[in-house]
CSV table of N, CA and C in Angstrom, one decimal:
chain,number,residue,atom,x,y,z
D,78,MET,N,104.4,118.1,100.3
D,78,MET,CA,104.9,117.1,99.4
D,78,MET,C,105.1,115.8,100.2
D,79,TRP,N,105.8,115.9,101.4
D,79,TRP,CA,106.1,114.7,102.2
D,79,TRP,C,104.8,114.0,102.6
D,80,ASP,N,103.8,114.8,102.9
D,80,ASP,CA,102.5,114.2,103.3
D,80,ASP,C,101.9,113.4,102.2
D,81,LYS,N,102.0,113.8,101.0
D,81,LYS,CA,101.4,113.1,99.9
D,81,LYS,C,102.2,111.8,99.6
D,82,ILE,N,103.5,111.9,99.8
D,82,ILE,CA,104.4,110.7,99.6
D,82,ILE,C,104.0,109.7,100.7
D,83,ALA,N,104.0,110.1,101.9
D,83,ALA,CA,103.7,109.3,103.0
D,83,ALA,C,102.3,108.6,102.9
D,84,LEU,N,101.3,109.4,102.5
D,84,LEU,CA,100.0,108.8,102.3
D,84,LEU,C,99.9,107.8,101.2
D,85,THR,N,100.6,108.1,100.1
D,85,THR,CA,100.7,107.1,99.0
D,85,THR,C,101.3,105.8,99.4
D,86,LEU,N,102.4,105.9,100.2
D,86,LEU,CA,103.1,104.7,100.6
D,86,LEU,C,102.2,103.9,101.6
D,87,LEU,N,101.5,104.7,102.4
D,87,LEU,CA,100.6,104.1,103.4
D,87,LEU,C,99.4,103.4,102.7
D,88,ILE,N,98.9,104.0,101.7
D,88,ILE,CA,97.8,103.3,100.9
D,88,ILE,C,98.3,102.0,100.3
D,89,ILE,N,99.5,102.1,99.7
D,89,ILE,CA,100.1,100.9,99.1
D,89,ILE,C,100.3,99.8,100.2
D,90,GLY,N,100.8,100.2,101.3
D,90,GLY,CA,100.9,99.2,102.4
D,90,GLY,C,99.6,98.7,102.9
D,91,GLY,N,98.6,99.5,102.9
D,91,GLY,CA,97.2,99.1,103.3
D,91,GLY,C,96.6,98.1,102.3
D,92,ILE,N,96.9,98.3,101.0
D,92,ILE,CA,96.4,97.4,100.0
D,92,ILE,C,97.1,96.1,100.1
D,93,ASN,N,98.4,96.1,100.4
D,93,ASN,CA,99.2,94.9,100.6
D,93,ASN,C,98.7,94.1,101.8
D,94,TRP,N,98.4,94.8,102.9
D,94,TRP,CA,97.8,94.1,104.1
D,94,TRP,C,96.4,93.5,103.8
D,95,GLY,N,95.7,94.2,102.9
D,95,GLY,CA,94.4,93.7,102.5
D,95,GLY,C,94.5,92.4,101.7
D,96,LEU,N,95.5,92.4,100.8
D,96,LEU,CA,95.8,91.2,100.1
D,96,LEU,C,96.2,90.0,101.0
D,97,VAL,N,97.0,90.4,102.0
D,97,VAL,CA,97.4,89.3,102.9
D,97,VAL,C,96.2,88.8,103.7
D,98,GLY,N,95.4,89.7,104.2
D,98,GLY,CA,94.2,89.3,104.9
D,98,GLY,C,93.2,88.5,104.2
D,99,ILE,N,92.9,88.9,102.9
D,99,ILE,CA,91.8,88.3,102.1
D,99,ILE,C,92.3,87.1,101.4
D,100,PHE,N,93.5,87.2,100.8
D,100,PHE,CA,93.9,86.1,99.9
D,100,PHE,C,95.2,85.4,100.4
D,101,ASN,N,95.7,85.8,101.6
D,101,ASN,CA,97.0,85.3,102.1
D,101,ASN,C,98.1,85.4,101.1
D,102,PHE,N,98.1,86.6,100.4
D,102,PHE,CA,99.1,86.8,99.3
D,102,PHE,C,99.8,88.2,99.6
D,103,ASP,N,101.1,88.1,99.9
D,103,ASP,CA,101.9,89.3,100.2
D,103,ASP,C,102.6,89.7,98.8
D,104,LEU,N,102.0,90.8,98.3
D,104,LEU,CA,102.5,91.3,97.0
D,104,LEU,C,103.9,91.8,97.1
D,105,VAL,N,104.3,92.5,98.1
D,105,VAL,CA,105.7,93.0,98.3
D,105,VAL,C,106.6,91.8,98.3
D,106,ALA,N,106.3,90.8,99.1
D,106,ALA,CA,107.2,89.6,99.2
D,106,ALA,C,107.3,88.9,97.8
D,107,TRP,N,106.2,88.8,97.1
D,107,TRP,CA,106.1,88.2,95.8
D,107,TRP,C,107.0,88.9,94.8
D,108,LEU,N,106.9,90.2,94.8
D,108,LEU,CA,107.6,91.1,93.8
D,108,LEU,C,109.1,91.1,94.1
D,109,PHE,N,109.5,91.1,95.4
D,109,PHE,CA,110.9,91.3,95.7
D,109,PHE,C,111.6,90.2,96.4
D,110,GLY,N,111.1,88.9,96.2
D,110,GLY,CA,111.9,87.8,96.7
D,110,GLY,C,111.6,87.3,98.0
D,111,GLY,N,110.5,87.4,98.6
D,111,GLY,CA,110.2,86.9,99.9
D,111,GLY,C,110.3,87.9,101.0
D,112,THR,N,109.7,87.6,102.1
D,112,THR,CA,109.6,88.5,103.3
D,112,THR,C,111.0,88.7,103.9
D,113,ASP,N,111.9,87.8,103.7
D,113,ASP,CA,113.3,88.0,104.3
D,113,ASP,C,114.3,88.7,103.4
D,114,SER,N,113.9,89.1,102.2
D,114,SER,CA,114.8,89.8,101.3
D,114,SER,C,115.0,91.2,101.8
D,115,ILE,N,116.2,91.7,101.5
D,115,ILE,CA,116.5,93.0,102.0
D,115,ILE,C,115.6,94.1,101.4
D,116,ILE,N,115.3,93.9,100.1
D,116,ILE,CA,114.4,94.9,99.5
D,116,ILE,C,113.0,94.9,100.1
D,117,SER,N,112.5,93.7,100.3
D,117,SER,CA,111.1,93.6,101.0
D,117,SER,C,111.2,94.3,102.4
D,118,ARG,N,112.2,93.9,103.1
D,118,ARG,CA,112.3,94.5,104.5
D,118,ARG,C,112.4,96.0,104.4
D,119,ALA,N,113.2,96.5,103.5
D,119,ALA,CA,113.3,98.0,103.3
D,119,ALA,C,111.9,98.6,103.0
D,120,ILE,N,111.2,98.0,102.1
D,120,ILE,CA,109.9,98.5,101.8
D,120,ILE,C,108.9,98.5,103.0
D,121,TYR,N,109.0,97.4,103.8
D,121,TYR,CA,108.1,97.3,105.0
D,121,TYR,C,108.5,98.5,106.0
D,122,ILE,N,109.8,98.7,106.1
D,122,ILE,CA,110.3,99.8,107.0
D,122,ILE,C,109.9,101.1,106.5
D,123,ILE,N,110.0,101.4,105.2
D,123,ILE,CA,109.6,102.7,104.6
D,123,ILE,C,108.1,102.9,104.8
D,124,VAL,N,107.3,101.9,104.6
D,124,VAL,CA,105.8,102.0,104.9
D,124,VAL,C,105.5,102.3,106.3
D,125,ALA,N,106.3,101.6,107.2
D,125,ALA,CA,106.1,101.9,108.7
D,125,ALA,C,106.4,103.3,109.0
D,126,ILE,N,107.5,103.8,108.5
D,126,ILE,CA,107.9,105.2,108.7
D,126,ILE,C,106.8,106.2,108.2
D,127,SER,N,106.3,105.8,107.0
D,127,SER,CA,105.2,106.6,106.5
D,127,SER,C,104.0,106.6,107.4
D,128,ALA,N,103.7,105.5,108.0
D,128,ALA,CA,102.5,105.4,108.9
D,128,ALA,C,102.8,106.3,110.1
D,129,ILE,N,104.0,106.3,110.6
D,129,ILE,CA,104.4,107.1,111.8
D,129,ILE,C,104.2,108.6,111.4
D,130,TRP,N,104.7,108.9,110.2
D,130,TRP,CA,104.6,110.3,109.7
D,130,TRP,C,103.1,110.7,109.6
D,131,CYS,N,102.3,109.9,109.1
D,131,CYS,CA,100.9,110.2,108.9
D,131,CYS,C,100.1,110.4,110.3
D,132,ILE,N,100.7,109.9,111.3
D,132,ILE,CA,100.1,110.1,112.7
D,132,ILE,C,100.1,111.6,112.9
D,133,SER,N,101.1,112.3,112.5
D,133,SER,CA,101.2,113.8,112.7
D,133,SER,C,100.0,114.5,112.0
D,134,LEU,N,99.5,113.9,110.9
D,134,LEU,CA,98.4,114.6,110.2
D,134,LEU,C,97.2,114.7,111.0
D,135,LEU,N,97.0,113.8,112.0
D,135,LEU,CA,95.8,113.9,112.9
D,135,LEU,C,95.9,115.1,113.8
D,136,PHE,N,97.1,115.6,114.1
D,136,PHE,CA,97.2,116.6,115.1
D,136,PHE,C,97.6,118.0,114.5
D,137,ARG,N,97.6,118.1,113.1
D,137,ARG,CA,97.8,119.3,112.5
D,137,ARG,C,96.5,120.0,112.0
D,138,SER,N,96.5,121.3,112.1
D,138,SER,CA,95.4,122.0,111.5
D,138,SER,C,95.8,122.5,110.1
D,139,ASP,N,95.0,122.3,109.2
D,139,ASP,CA,95.3,122.7,107.8
D,139,ASP,C,95.0,124.2,107.7
D,140,GLN,N,96.0,125.0,107.4
D,140,GLN,CA,95.9,126.4,107.3
D,140,GLN,C,94.8,126.8,106.2
D,141,ARG,N,94.7,126.1,105.1
D,141,ARG,CA,93.8,126.4,104.1
D,141,ARG,C,92.3,126.3,104.6
D,142,LEU,N,92.1,125.3,105.4
D,142,LEU,CA,90.7,125.2,106.0
D,142,LEU,C,90.4,126.3,106.9
D,143,ILE,N,91.4,126.7,107.7
D,143,ILE,CA,91.2,127.9,108.6
D,143,ILE,C,90.9,129.1,107.9
D,144,GLU,N,91.6,129.4,106.8
D,144,GLU,CA,91.4,130.6,106.0
D,144,GLU,C,90.1,130.5,105.3
D,145,ALA,N,89.6,129.4,104.8
D,145,ALA,CA,88.3,129.3,104.2
D,145,ALA,C,87.2,129.5,105.2
D,146,ALA,N,87.4,129.1,106.4
D,146,ALA,CA,86.3,129.3,107.4
D,146,ALA,C,86.2,130.7,107.8
D,147,ASP,N,87.3,131.4,107.8
D,147,ASP,CA,87.3,132.9,108.2
D,147,ASP,C,86.7,133.8,107.1
D,148,SER,N,86.7,133.3,105.9
D,148,SER,CA,86.1,134.2,104.8
D,148,SER,C,84.6,134.0,104.6
């Protein structure tokens, strides 16, 4: 469950960065009152934590894939 939440937040963050890069438009800042607002900063921090969490996905072996390969 945590993996899916982290991936979802990371996708949202990636889309936001894409908007910043392509259109110079920060959707999070626009929705929550600028980059300096507490809510925007909290969202940026949560997305960063999600990215750190997702690093662990690179080093885990998925038990379902191992079982499928054995059968």
